[in-house]
Every structure is written in structure tokens, then in C-alpha cells.
Coordinates of C-alpha atoms in Angstrom, one line a residue:
Chain A
M1 CA 1.1 28.0 -5.1
L2 CA -1.4 25.2 -5.2
D3 CA -2.4 24.1 -1.7
A4 CA -3.8 20.8 -0.5
D5 CA -7.4 21.8 -1.3
D6 CA -6.3 22.8 -4.8
I7 CA -4.6 19.4 -5.2
A8 CA -7.8 17.6 -3.9
R9 CA -9.9 19.5 -6.5
L10 CA -7.5 18.8 -9.3
Y11 CA -7.5 15.1 -8.4
A12 CA -11.3 14.9 -8.2
A13 CA -11.5 16.6 -11.6
N14 CA -8.7 14.8 -13.5
S15 CA -7.7 11.5 -11.9
R16 CA -10.2 9.4 -14.0
S17 CA -9.5 11.1 -17.2
L18 CA -5.8 10.8 -16.7
V19 CA -6.0 7.1 -16.0
A20 CA -8.0 6.7 -19.2
F21 CA -5.4 8.9 -21.1
F22 CA -2.6 6.6 -19.9
A23 CA -4.6 3.4 -20.4
R24 CA -5.3 4.2 -24.1
R25 CA -1.5 4.7 -24.6
T26 CA -0.2 1.9 -22.6
F27 CA -3.0 -0.7 -23.0
D28 CA -2.2 -1.5 -19.3
P29 CA -4.7 -0.4 -16.6
Q30 CA -2.1 -1.0 -13.8
A31 CA 0.6 1.0 -15.5
A32 CA -2.0 3.7 -16.2
A33 CA -3.0 3.9 -12.5
E34 CA 0.7 4.1 -11.5
L35 CA 1.5 6.8 -14.1
M36 CA -1.5 8.8 -12.9
A37 CA -0.2 8.5 -9.3
E38 CA 3.3 9.5 -10.3
T39 CA 1.9 12.5 -12.3
F40 CA 0.0 13.8 -9.3
A41 CA 3.0 13.2 -7.0
A42 CA 5.2 15.1 -9.4
A43 CA 2.6 17.9 -9.5
V44 CA 2.7 18.2 -5.7
A45 CA 6.5 18.3 -5.7
D46 CA 6.5 21.0 -8.5
R47 CA 3.5 23.0 -7.5
R48 CA 5.6 26.0 -6.5
A49 CA 6.6 26.3 -10.2
F50 CA 2.9 26.6 -11.3
R51 CA 2.3 30.2 -12.2
G52 CA -1.1 29.9 -13.8
G53 CA -4.5 30.7 -12.3
G54 CA -7.7 28.7 -12.2
D55 CA -8.6 25.0 -12.6
E56 CA -8.3 25.0 -16.4
A57 CA -4.7 26.3 -16.4
A58 CA -3.9 23.8 -13.6
G59 CA -5.4 21.0 -15.7
A60 CA -3.3 21.9 -18.7
W61 CA -0.2 22.0 -16.5
L62 CA -1.0 18.6 -15.1
Y63 CA -1.3 17.1 -18.6
G64 CA 2.0 18.5 -19.5
I65 CA 3.5 16.6 -16.5
A66 CA 1.5 13.5 -17.7
R67 CA 3.0 13.6 -21.2
H68 CA 6.5 13.8 -19.7
Q69 CA 5.7 10.7 -17.5
L70 CA 4.4 8.9 -20.6
S71 CA 7.5 9.5 -22.6
R72 CA 9.6 8.2 -19.7
W73 CA 7.5 5.1 -19.6
Y74 CA 8.1 4.5 -23.3
R75 CA 11.8 4.8 -22.8
R76 CA 12.1 2.7 -19.7
A77 CA 9.1 0.4 -20.0
S78 CA 8.5 1.0 -16.3
V79 CA 6.9 3.6 -14.1
E80 CA 9.3 5.9 -12.3
R81 CA 8.3 6.3 -8.7
R82 CA 10.6 9.0 -7.6
A83 CA 8.0 11.6 -6.7
L84 CA 5.8 9.0 -5.0
A85 CA 8.8 7.8 -2.9
R86 CA 9.5 11.4 -1.9
L87 CA 6.0 11.8 -0.6
G88 CA 6.1 8.4 1.1
L89 CA 3.2 7.1 -1.0
D90 CA 2.5 3.9 -2.8
P91 CA 0.8 3.8 -6.2
P92 CA -2.8 2.4 -6.1
G93 CA -3.0 -1.3 -6.5
L94 CA -5.9 -2.6 -8.5
T95 CA -8.2 -5.5 -7.8
D96 CA -9.3 -7.6 -10.7
D97 CA -12.7 -5.7 -10.7
E98 CA -11.0 -2.3 -10.7
Y99 CA -8.7 -3.4 -13.5
E100 CA -11.8 -4.3 -15.6
R101 CA -13.5 -1.0 -14.7
I102 CA -10.5 1.0 -15.9
D103 CA -10.5 -1.1 -19.1
D104 CA -14.1 -0.1 -19.6
L105 CA -13.5 3.5 -18.6
S106 CA -10.8 3.8 -21.2
G107 CA -12.6 2.1 -24.0
L108 CA -9.8 -0.3 -24.4
A109 CA -12.0 -3.0 -25.8
A110 CA -12.9 -0.8 -28.8
L111 CA -9.3 0.2 -29.2
R112 CA -8.2 -3.4 -29.2
A113 CA -10.8 -4.2 -31.8
E114 CA -9.4 -1.4 -34.0
V115 CA -5.9 -2.7 -33.6
A116 CA -7.1 -6.3 -34.3
D117 CA -8.8 -5.1 -37.5
A118 CA -5.7 -3.2 -38.5
I119 CA -3.5 -6.3 -37.9
A120 CA -6.0 -8.4 -40.0
R121 CA -5.4 -6.0 -42.9
L122 CA -1.7 -6.6 -42.9
P123 CA 0.0 -9.1 -45.3
E124 CA -0.1 -12.6 -43.8
E125 CA 3.7 -12.8 -43.4
H126 CA 3.6 -9.5 -41.4
Q127 CA 0.8 -10.8 -39.2
L128 CA 2.8 -13.9 -38.4
A129 CA 5.9 -11.9 -37.6
L130 CA 4.0 -9.7 -35.2
R131 CA 2.3 -12.6 -33.5
L132 CA 5.6 -14.4 -32.9
R133 CA 7.5 -11.3 -31.7
V134 CA 4.8 -9.3 -29.8
V135 CA 2.1 -11.8 -28.7
E136 CA 4.3 -14.8 -28.1
E137 CA 7.3 -12.8 -27.1
R138 CA 9.8 -14.9 -29.0
S139 CA 13.3 -13.8 -29.5
Y140 CA 14.4 -12.6 -33.0
G141 CA 16.3 -15.9 -33.4
E142 CA 13.1 -17.9 -32.7
V143 CA 11.1 -15.6 -35.0
A144 CA 13.6 -16.1 -37.8
A145 CA 13.5 -19.9 -37.3
A146 CA 9.7 -20.0 -37.4
L147 CA 9.6 -17.8 -40.6
G148 CA 12.4 -19.7 -42.3
V149 CA 14.5 -16.5 -42.7
D150 CA 17.7 -15.2 -41.2
E151 CA 17.5 -13.0 -38.1
Q152 CA 18.2 -9.8 -40.1
A153 CA 15.2 -10.5 -42.3
A154 CA 13.1 -11.3 -39.3
R155 CA 13.9 -8.0 -37.7
A156 CA 13.1 -6.2 -40.9
R157 CA 9.7 -8.0 -41.2
V158 CA 8.7 -7.1 -37.7
S159 CA 9.7 -3.5 -38.2
R160 CA 7.8 -3.2 -41.5
A161 CA 4.7 -4.8 -39.9
L162 CA 4.8 -2.3 -37.0
R163 CA 5.2 0.7 -39.4
G164 CA 2.3 -0.6 -41.5
L165 CA 0.2 -1.0 -38.4
A166 CA 1.0 2.5 -37.2
R167 CA 0.2 4.0 -40.6
D168 CA -3.1 2.2 -40.7
L169 CA -4.1 3.3 -37.2
E170 CA -3.2 6.9 -37.9
E171 CA -5.5 6.8 -41.0
V172 CA -8.3 5.3 -38.9
A173 CA -7.8 8.0 -36.3
A174 CA -7.8 10.8 -38.9
R175 CA -11.0 9.5 -40.4
G176 CA -12.5 9.8 -36.8
Chain B
M1 CA -16.6 9.7 -7.0
A2 CA -19.1 6.9 -7.4
D3 CA -17.6 4.8 -10.2
E4 CA -16.3 2.1 -7.8
L5 CA -12.6 2.7 -8.1
P6 CA -11.8 2.6 -4.4
G7 CA -8.1 2.2 -5.0
L8 CA -7.9 5.5 -6.9
D9 CA -10.0 7.2 -4.3
A10 CA -7.8 5.9 -1.5
F11 CA -4.7 7.1 -3.3
G12 CA -6.3 10.6 -3.7
E13 CA -6.9 10.9 0.0
A14 CA -3.3 9.8 0.8
L15 CA -2.0 12.3 -1.8
V16 CA -4.0 15.2 -0.2
A17 CA -2.8 14.1 3.3
A18 CA 0.8 14.1 2.1
T19 CA 0.3 17.5 0.6
R20 CA -1.0 18.8 3.9
R21 CA 2.0 17.3 5.7
E22 CA 4.3 19.1 3.3
D23 CA 2.5 22.4 3.9
A24 CA 2.7 21.9 7.7
A25 CA 6.4 21.2 7.6
A26 CA 6.9 24.3 5.5
G27 CA 4.9 26.3 8.0
T28 CA 2.3 27.3 5.4
T29 CA -0.7 25.8 7.2
P30 CA -1.6 25.2 10.9
P31 CA 0.1 22.0 12.2
L32 CA -3.1 20.6 13.5
P33 CA -5.3 20.2 10.3
G34 CA -8.2 18.4 11.8
L35 CA -10.4 16.0 9.9
D36 CA -10.1 15.8 6.1
A37 CA -13.3 16.1 4.2
F38 CA -12.3 13.1 2.1
G39 CA -12.6 9.7 3.5
G40 CA -13.2 8.7 7.1
A41 CA -10.2 8.4 9.3
L42 CA -7.3 10.8 8.9
V43 CA -3.9 10.0 9.9
A44 CA -1.9 13.1 10.4
A45 CA 1.7 13.2 11.2
T46 CA 3.9 16.2 11.6
R47 CA 7.4 15.5 10.7
R48 CA 9.9 17.6 12.5
R49 CA 13.3 18.5 11.1
D50 CA 14.6 17.9 14.6
R51 CA 14.8 14.0 14.7
R52 CA 14.7 14.0 18.5
R53 CA 11.1 15.3 18.5
W54 CA 8.3 12.8 18.8
R55 CA 5.8 11.9 16.0
A56 CA 2.5 10.8 17.2
R57 CA 0.6 8.8 14.6
R58 CA -2.8 7.2 14.8
A59 CA -3.3 3.8 13.2
V60 CA -7.0 3.5 14.0
L61 CA -9.2 6.2 15.3
G62 CA -11.6 5.4 18.1
L63 CA -13.6 2.6 16.4
L64 CA -17.2 2.5 17.3
V65 CA -19.4 -0.5 17.2
A66 CA -22.6 1.0 18.5
L67 CA -26.2 0.0 19.0
P68 CA -28.3 1.6 17.6
I69 CA -26.2 4.5 16.4
A70 CA -22.5 4.3 15.4
T71 CA -20.7 7.5 14.7
T72 CA -17.0 7.9 14.7
T73 CA -15.2 11.2 14.8
G74 CA -11.6 11.7 15.6
A75 CA -9.5 14.7 15.9
A76 CA -6.2 14.5 14.0
T77 CA -3.5 14.9 16.6
A78 CA -0.1 16.1 15.7
V79 CA 1.5 16.4 19.1
V80 CA 4.1 19.1 19.4
L81 CA 6.4 18.7 22.3
R82 CA 8.0 22.0 23.3
E83 CA 6.8 22.7 26.8
A84 CA 6.0 20.9 30.0
V85 CA 2.3 20.6 29.1
I86 CA 1.0 19.5 25.7
R87 CA -1.4 22.1 24.5
P88 CA -4.7 20.9 23.1
P89 CA -5.5 22.0 19.5
A90 CA -7.1 25.4 19.2
D91 CA -9.4 24.5 16.4
A92 CA -10.8 21.2 17.6
P93 CA -14.6 20.9 16.9
A94 CA -17.0 20.9 19.9
E95 CA -17.7 17.2 19.7
Q96 CA -14.0 16.5 20.0
T97 CA -13.5 18.7 23.0
P98 CA -13.8 17.1 26.5
L99 CA -15.7 19.1 29.2
A100 CA -13.5 20.4 31.9
G101 CA -13.5 18.3 35.0
T102 CA -15.0 15.1 33.4
A103 CA -11.7 13.4 32.6
R104 CA -11.0 10.2 34.7
V105 CA -7.9 8.2 34.4
S106 CA -8.6 4.4 34.3
D107 CA -7.2 2.4 37.2
V108 CA -5.9 -0.3 34.7
R109 CA -2.2 -0.2 33.8
A110 CA -0.3 -1.9 31.0
A111 CA 3.5 -2.4 31.4
D112 CA 5.7 -0.8 28.8
P113 CA 7.6 -3.5 26.8
D114 CA 10.9 -1.9 27.6
G115 CA 10.3 -0.9 31.2
G116 CA 9.1 2.7 30.5
L117 CA 6.3 4.3 32.3
P118 CA 3.1 2.2 32.4
W119 CA 0.3 3.0 29.9
T120 CA -3.4 3.7 30.6
V121 CA -6.4 5.3 29.1
R122 CA -8.3 8.4 30.2
V123 CA -12.1 8.8 29.7
A124 CA -13.9 12.1 29.6
R125 CA -17.3 13.5 28.4
G126 CA -17.3 15.7 25.3
R127 CA -19.2 19.0 25.0
T128 CA -21.9 17.4 22.9
G129 CA -22.2 14.2 25.1
F130 CA -19.7 12.1 23.3
T131 CA -17.3 9.8 25.2
C132 CA -13.7 10.8 24.7
T133 CA -10.6 8.7 25.2
T134 CA -6.9 9.6 25.5
V135 CA -4.0 7.2 25.7
G136 CA -1.1 8.1 27.9
Q137 CA 1.3 7.2 30.7
V138 CA 1.2 7.8 34.4
R139 CA 4.1 9.1 36.5
D140 CA 3.6 10.1 40.1
G141 CA -0.1 10.3 39.6
V142 CA 0.2 12.6 36.6
F143 CA -1.3 11.6 33.2
G144 CA 1.0 12.5 30.3
L145 CA 3.4 11.2 27.7
T146 CA 7.2 10.7 27.5
G147 CA 8.7 12.0 24.3
L148 CA 11.6 10.6 22.4
D149 CA 13.7 13.3 24.1
G150 CA 13.0 11.5 27.4
V151 CA 10.9 14.3 28.8
F152 CA 7.5 13.5 30.4
R153 CA 4.8 16.1 29.6
R154 CA 1.3 16.3 31.1
L155 CA -1.7 15.8 28.9
P156 CA -4.3 18.3 30.0
G157 CA -7.9 17.3 30.5
E158 CA -9.2 19.2 27.5
L159 CA -7.1 17.2 25.1
S160 CA -8.4 13.9 23.7
D161 CA -7.5 11.4 21.0
A162 CA -10.9 10.4 19.8
C163 CA -14.6 10.9 20.8
G164 CA -17.6 8.8 19.8
Q165 CA -21.1 8.0 20.7
G166 CA -22.6 4.8 22.0
G167 CA -21.3 1.2 22.1
T168 CA -17.6 0.3 22.3
L169 CA -14.9 2.9 21.8
T170 CA -11.7 1.0 21.0
G171 CA -8.6 1.4 18.9
A172 CA -4.9 0.9 18.5
R173 CA -2.9 4.1 19.1
V174 CA 0.4 4.0 17.3
L175 CA 3.2 6.2 18.7
A176 CA 5.9 6.3 16.0
A177 CA 9.6 6.6 16.6
D178 CA 12.7 6.7 14.5
R179 CA 13.6 3.1 15.4
V180 CA 11.0 0.4 14.9
A181 CA 11.9 -1.1 18.3
D182 CA 10.8 2.2 20.0
V183 CA 7.5 2.3 18.2
R184 CA 4.5 1.5 20.5
T185 CA 1.1 0.2 19.7
V186 CA -1.3 0.8 22.6
V187 CA -4.6 -1.1 22.3
Y188 CA -7.2 0.6 24.4
G189 CA -10.9 0.7 25.0
A190 CA -13.9 2.0 26.9
A191 CA -16.6 -0.6 26.4
G192 CA -19.0 0.3 29.3
D193 CA -20.1 -1.5 32.4
A194 CA -21.6 -4.5 30.6
L195 CA -18.0 -5.6 29.6
R196 CA -17.1 -8.9 31.3
A197 CA -13.8 -9.9 29.6
A198 CA -11.2 -8.5 27.2
T199 CA -8.8 -10.9 25.6
L200 CA -5.8 -9.7 23.6
T201 CA -4.6 -12.0 20.8
T202 CA -1.2 -11.6 19.1
A203 CA 0.9 -13.8 16.9
T204 CA 2.4 -15.4 20.1
G205 CA -0.8 -16.1 22.0
E206 CA -3.6 -14.8 24.0
S207 CA -3.8 -12.9 27.3
R208 CA -6.7 -11.8 29.4
L209 CA -6.6 -8.0 30.1
P210 CA -7.6 -6.5 33.5
L211 CA -10.7 -4.4 33.3
G212 CA -11.2 -1.0 34.9
A213 CA -14.2 1.3 35.6
D214 CA -16.4 2.0 32.6
G215 CA -15.1 -1.2 30.9
T216 CA -11.7 0.2 30.2
F217 CA -8.8 -1.9 29.2
V218 CA -5.3 -1.3 27.8
A219 CA -2.3 -3.2 26.5
A220 CA 1.1 -1.9 25.2
L221 CA 3.1 -3.6 22.4
R222 CA 6.4 -3.0 20.7
G223 CA 6.1 -2.2 17.0
Y224 CA 3.2 -1.5 14.7
P225 CA -0.2 -3.3 14.9
E226 CA 0.5 -5.5 11.8
D227 CA 3.8 -6.7 13.3
S228 CA 1.9 -8.7 16.0
A229 CA -1.4 -9.2 14.1
V230 CA -3.0 -7.8 17.3
S231 CA -6.7 -8.1 17.9
V232 CA -9.0 -7.9 21.0
T233 CA -12.1 -9.9 21.7
L234 CA -14.7 -8.5 24.1
R235 CA -17.3 -10.5 25.9
F236 CA -20.3 -8.7 27.4
H237 CA -23.0 -9.5 29.9
G238 CA -25.4 -11.8 28.0
D239 CA -22.5 -13.5 26.2
R240 CA -22.5 -11.1 23.3
T241 CA -19.0 -10.8 21.8
E242 CA -17.1 -8.4 19.6
R243 CA -13.8 -8.9 17.9
H244 CA -11.6 -5.9 16.7
A245 CA -8.6 -6.8 14.6
F246 CA -6.1 -4.0 14.5
G247 CA -3.2 -5.8 12.8
A248 CA -4.9 -6.8 9.5
T249 CA -4.9 -4.5 6.5
A250 CA -8.0 -4.0 4.4
D251 CA -6.2 -5.8 1.5
G252 CA -5.2 -8.8 3.6
D253 CA -1.7 -8.6 2.2
T254 CA 0.5 -8.7 5.3
A255 CA 2.7 -11.6 6.5
L256 CA 4.3 -11.8 9.9
D257 CA 8.0 -11.8 10.5
P258 CA 9.2 -15.1 12.0
E259 CA 11.5 -13.3 14.6
G260 CA 9.0 -10.6 15.7
G261 CA 10.4 -7.9 13.5
Q262 CA 8.4 -5.6 11.2
A263 CA 5.6 -7.2 9.2
W264 CA 5.9 -7.8 5.5
Q265 CA 3.6 -6.7 2.7
I266 CA 2.9 -8.8 -0.4
E267 CA 2.8 -6.6 -3.5
T268 CA 0.9 -7.6 -6.6
Y269 CA 2.0 -6.2 -9.9
V270 CA 0.0 -6.9 -13.1
M271 CA 1.4 -5.9 -16.4
G272 CA -1.5 -5.8 -18.8
T273 CA -2.6 -9.2 -19.9
R274 CA 0.9 -10.4 -20.1
W275 CA 2.3 -10.9 -16.6
R276 CA 1.2 -11.2 -13.0
C277 CA 3.9 -10.7 -10.5
A278 CA 4.4 -10.9 -6.7
R279 CA 7.0 -9.2 -4.6
I280 CA 7.4 -8.9 -0.8
R281 CA 8.8 -6.0 1.1
T282 CA 8.5 -4.6 4.7
A283 CA 5.1 -3.2 5.4
R284 CA 6.2 0.3 6.5
S285 CA 9.2 2.5 6.2
G286 CA 10.0 6.1 6.7
A287 CA 12.8 5.8 4.1
P288 CA 12.3 6.0 0.3
E289 CA 13.6 2.4 -0.1
R290 CA 12.5 -0.7 1.8
P291 CA 14.0 -4.2 1.9
A292 CA 12.3 -6.0 -1.0
S293 CA 12.5 -9.2 -2.9
P294 CA 12.7 -9.7 -6.6
T295 CA 9.5 -10.3 -8.4
A296 CA 8.1 -13.7 -9.1
C297 CA 6.1 -13.5 -12.4
L298 CA 3.7 -15.7 -14.2
G299 CA 3.6 -15.1 -18.0
L300 CA -0.1 -15.1 -18.6
R301 CA 0.2 -15.6 -22.4
V302 CA 3.3 -17.6 -22.7
S303 CA 2.6 -20.0 -19.9
K304 CA -0.3 -22.4 -19.3
R305 CA 0.4 -22.6 -15.6
D306 CA -2.1 -21.5 -12.9
W307 CA 0.6 -20.3 -10.5
V308 CA 4.3 -19.8 -10.0
A309 CA 6.4 -19.4 -6.9
D310 CA 10.0 -18.7 -5.9
A311 CA 12.0 -19.3 -2.8
A312 CA 15.3 -17.8 -1.7
T313 CA 17.4 -16.6 1.2
F314 CA 18.2 -12.9 1.3
R315 CA 21.1 -11.5 3.3
P316 CA 22.1 -7.9 4.2
G317 CA 23.7 -6.0 1.4
Q318 CA 22.2 -8.1 -1.4
N319 CA 20.5 -6.4 -4.4
G320 CA 19.5 -7.0 -7.9
P321 CA 20.6 -5.5 -11.3
E322 CA 19.0 -2.4 -12.8
G323 CA 15.8 -2.9 -14.6
F324 CA 12.2 -3.9 -14.0
D325 CA 13.2 -6.3 -11.3
R326 CA 15.5 -4.0 -9.4
W327 CA 15.4 -5.1 -5.8
Q328 CA 17.4 -4.5 -2.6
W329 CA 17.7 -6.1 0.8
L330 CA 19.5 -3.2 2.4
D331 CA 20.7 -4.0 5.9
H332 CA 17.7 -6.1 7.0
P333 CA 18.6 -9.3 8.8
A334 CA 18.6 -12.4 6.7
R335 CA 15.3 -14.2 5.9
T336 CA 14.2 -17.1 3.7
I337 CA 11.1 -16.1 1.7
V338 CA 8.7 -18.1 -0.4
W339 CA 6.5 -15.9 -2.6
G340 CA 4.4 -16.3 -5.8
A341 CA 1.4 -15.4 -7.9
A342 CA -1.6 -17.2 -9.2
R343 CA -3.3 -16.5 -12.6
T344 CA -6.2 -14.6 -10.9
G345 CA -7.5 -13.7 -7.5
R346 CA -9.9 -16.6 -7.8
T347 CA -7.5 -19.4 -9.0
L348 CA -6.4 -20.7 -5.6
D349 CA -8.1 -21.4 -2.3
A350 CA -5.0 -22.2 -0.3
V351 CA -1.2 -22.5 -0.4
T352 CA 0.6 -24.6 2.1
L353 CA 4.4 -24.9 2.8
L354 CA 5.9 -28.3 3.3
G355 CA 9.5 -29.1 4.3
A356 CA 10.0 -26.6 7.1
G357 CA 8.6 -28.4 10.1
A358 CA 4.8 -28.8 10.3
P359 CA 2.8 -27.8 7.2
R360 CA 2.2 -24.0 7.3
P361 CA -0.3 -21.9 5.4
L362 CA 1.0 -19.0 3.3
T363 CA -0.8 -15.7 3.4
L364 CA -2.9 -15.7 0.2
T365 CA -4.1 -12.2 -0.8
P366 CA -7.4 -11.5 -2.6
K367 CA -5.3 -10.7 -5.7
G368 CA -4.0 -14.2 -5.8
T369 CA -0.4 -13.5 -4.6
F370 CA 1.0 -15.4 -1.7
A371 CA 4.0 -15.4 0.6
I372 CA 5.6 -16.6 3.8
V373 CA 8.7 -15.3 5.6
L374 CA 10.9 -17.8 7.4
P375 CA 14.1 -17.7 9.4
A376 CA 17.3 -17.7 7.2
T377 CA 18.2 -21.2 8.6
V378 CA 15.4 -22.7 6.4
D379 CA 17.0 -24.0 3.2
P380 CA 14.9 -23.0 0.1
A381 CA 15.9 -26.2 -1.6
S382 CA 14.1 -28.3 1.0
L383 CA 10.7 -26.7 0.4
T384 CA 7.6 -27.8 -1.5
L385 CA 4.3 -26.0 -2.0
E386 CA 0.9 -27.6 -2.0
V387 CA -1.8 -25.5 -3.7
R388 CA -5.5 -26.1 -3.6
R389 CA -7.4 -24.7 -6.5
A390 CA -10.9 -23.3 -6.5
D391 CA -12.1 -26.5 -8.0
G392 CA -10.8 -28.5 -5.1
S393 CA -7.9 -30.2 -7.0
T394 CA -4.4 -30.0 -5.4
E395 CA -0.9 -30.0 -6.7
R396 CA 2.6 -30.2 -5.2
E397 CA 5.6 -28.6 -6.6
R398 CA 9.0 -27.1 -5.6
P399 CA 9.2 -23.3 -5.9
G400 CA 11.2 -21.9 -8.8
Q401 CA 9.5 -23.5 -11.7
G402 CA 7.7 -21.8 -14.6
L403 CA 8.8 -18.3 -13.6
T404 CA 9.0 -15.6 -16.3
P405 CA 12.3 -13.9 -16.1
D406 CA 12.5 -10.1 -16.2
P407 CA 9.5 -9.4 -18.4
V408 CA 10.9 -6.1 -19.8
E409 CA 14.2 -7.6 -20.5
E410 CA 12.4 -10.1 -22.8
R411 CA 11.1 -7.2 -24.8
R412 CA 14.4 -5.3 -24.9
R413 CA 16.5 -8.3 -25.9
P414 CA 17.9 -7.6 -29.4

């Protein structure tokens, strides 16, 4: 079973890379820090189930927990704090400076630039639909009114825009 | 880790400490773990399954302000009360171990807030020349501690709370309990013969503390250090002064309770570049859930405002719906709270409350969130906030305007 010293070593080796892992998938340094914290708290809670040996195996096990936390975040759009609450811990709160450092650590600026380029390659009507719905957080009714279409069409346009964006970004990633 | 992410480092230390506590409770490691290699001060608490046993918890280890050398070492103390004498830890390092026969109990006494045995401090010399202090009570000339089981146990001379070298040795020893009313904060110090005065300051005023031999002083308060915003100011021969604040957190994010209850913590929550939110909840709790307010959020993209605030009265049993803004008041006595968030930590210089008696400043955190906790008799509808921006301009407005409702609900809405 992993003891406190093992947890300390695992944290020292993986906390930064985990924060970057989450930040690149949430675009949110605060959420990334909280997901990292909940991942480690869950690791402490479940460490008796770890059957591997060595730091490499422990790291792989940790990232398995991390992916599970990430999928929960996608579903709930919030960080579950069950394991943290059980340990009586609060997630790390970030100052503005730390927020920016995690942004840098994760390469979010470059990632945002790729997304911006991909959006610019979309048809103009798709770009407008995305901006109204995602950036300006308008309701579908308001998006429809702005686009001059009915709500069903507005939903379809946003959905097609997101699919096109995802496809483009996958191609960018595949090209390396 | 030298990449200047202190928040992540602090969480790592807390995580490791929590893991050690779990191991200690499961009996897999010694119950007296000693100093952690990570970070400076270590707060070690051993939680017993038997709720009648006493948890001893240190809020601040012996703090040293020393000339020319300042070193602080403290032995983690998880005090196990089974017998008539509290045994010293078997694995304490030499610099933390007092020499036999050197311990002297100060002649100063501090009354217990609820009429328990008086409190004092004992001073001894460590094996390596350090000065060691121990906080305790006195009964019939015997120095010891009364546990939550009501039994008084002697503290032997070879046991100490903290040892240090040079200058002032002072701290706030927190003795935890199951009920906040039974928690004690004992402010103590051994500042040397040059000490001329020690003044204790709390939220309710100042008091001059009697001084004992070796510049010892002691005061006993109900609750945790942040509940009374306690500090002590020392004046030495030659008019040199020192101030030690034990009730303030490093983040400057606590607000006092208006009726002397537990202090409150202002939480800041930032969701990417979209929302900046504030929430308030009790500063400490042994339970998974704490009384907490809803969030007050500023939509950074959808709003051009510099700040937002909300005001409401919360009563026992109230809670919010499921979702991002899930909140609960539990059984806490009713309070009226004003809380809010600015666009950045640098947007506002001050926030003042109007409409509840004399103008009052709100606690403004370095992250730009702010709050004040008021008696429930204050009507939120009667309140106005005056903010002063960093550029010197001011603005007045009633709370409740420009708030972004549940940010996640906005995204989920079909």
C-alpha cells in the first residue's frame, strides 16, 4: 500500500504535469488545480487498491484516476470534491499570478491560438453561431433571433460548427 | 518545487499530512510523526474513534523573531490521554527535548473563559541550548492538562510544545474540541527579561497582560485564533516593539462573526475567463459540509461591470438547489451577509457598507472578493455599498445588481 512518503513522492513528480493535463482539456486553470487536488485525494482514499510496484506504475494508476475525474467534470461541469471532503482538505485556491503561471505551464496560449485559427477557417455563419452561443453565452432563442432563423436551425448550426471545429483540431493534432 | 506555485505546494503538504493522519488512525505508523520534511510548521492531529478523547492541535508553532539568528523548530504533538501522566514522544529530536530539572512554571496565570483550571506556560532548556515552552494548566501546584474526559493529567518536564533559539518565543496553542465553545486558544510567550509590556488585542478590545519571570505571558480565549482576530504587541526596553498576529490567515480571507461565533472564510472561485465568484462559509469545520452562502458571480465576458455583490439573510435549515451553486446553511444561527467579487484582485482598494449603523469596511481579499457578516436583524434591503477603485474613483450601489446567475445552468439551458 502506498504510504505518506509514497504520496509525497507521487505528488512531487506528477502534480504539475497533472495540472497541465487538466488545463489543456478544460481551458481553466482553477478547474485544473481542483481536478488535480481531487485526483490525489481519491488516490489517497483508494491507495489500498493499488497493486503495482514502483513510481512508473503508480503514475499510470494516478492518470487513470485523473481521466475518470475528467469525464466526471465533462458530465457535471463542476469538480466533485468528495475525496477532498473525506480528508478534510480544501482544493488549492489560485492567486492571479498563479493562474497565469498555470496558463503558461500548460501552453494554453498556443492552444487557444490553434483554436482561434480553426474557428477562423469555419464558414462565417458557423463562426457567428459559435460566438453567440459559446462566447456571449446567449440562449438558443437569442441565437436564432440574431441569425434570423428558427431555434431548431440555430441549434443545428451551432452543432455543425462544433463538429467542424473538432474535426479540424483533430487533423491539426494528427499532423503534430 | 521552484516554479512559484505556492498554492499547489501548500496543498501537497496538507495532502501528505492528511495521509499521515489516516495512517496513524489505522495504526500503520507511529502516532507521533514528528516534523514533516515538507514545508515549515506541521500541524499534527490524531483523531480518535472515541469522541471523548482530546485532540491537541497546534495553530502556530513557537514563532521566533530573533536577533541575529531566528530558527524555529517544533515537535508535532499528538497527545494521547490514557494514563495519569502524559508521556513525552519517544522519537523527539534532541533540540526538542528539554533537559531534566530545567523546567520552570511561570508565575503568571490566565483565567479559563469558562471557569476551568487557570492556564500558564512552562519554560525549560533544551539539550542543545534551545528554549522550550509548554502550555498547560495548574492544579494544586501540579502542571498538566485537563482532557475532554474531565481528567487532569500531569505534563512531565521532558515534554515540550516547541523549542527555539534567541529572541521572542511566542505562539497561539489551539486545543481542539468537539464543540467550538470548548475549543481554547492559549496565547503564550517567553520574550526574555527585556520585555516591558505585553498587550493582547482581540476584536472586542485590548488588555495588558501580566508579565512573569523570563518575560513570560499568557492569555486564554474561547474558540480558534481567527474567531477573535487575536494579536499580541510586545514592548521591550529601549521602546522596541513587536506585533504577532495569530488570528489572520496568510490569504487575508477571514471575516469576524458579529456575535463572537466562529470566523468566516471568503472563498474565491474563478471559472476560466468567464466568471469570478465569491462565496462565504465558516472558516473551520470537522464535518464534510459547512454553512455556506450561494455564490455571487461576475460574468467577465458578458458584463462590463467592475464588481458585483449580493446581500441576504440566511436562516437555519435553508439550502439551495442542486447544481454549481449548491449551498446549505445547516443549523447555524441566522446571519445577514453581504458578499461579492471584483473583476481582479487589483480592481478595488476598499469596500464600505452603508445603511447598518456607522459605515463599516468589508474584508477585501487580495483576490478581489469581499464580505461582511452581520446580525440577522440587519435588513439586506436597507444596505448600500460604496466601492473605491484603484484609480481613486468611488461608486455607490445596492447589492444584488449585475449578478450572473448559475453560470453552469446558463450553459446547460436547452
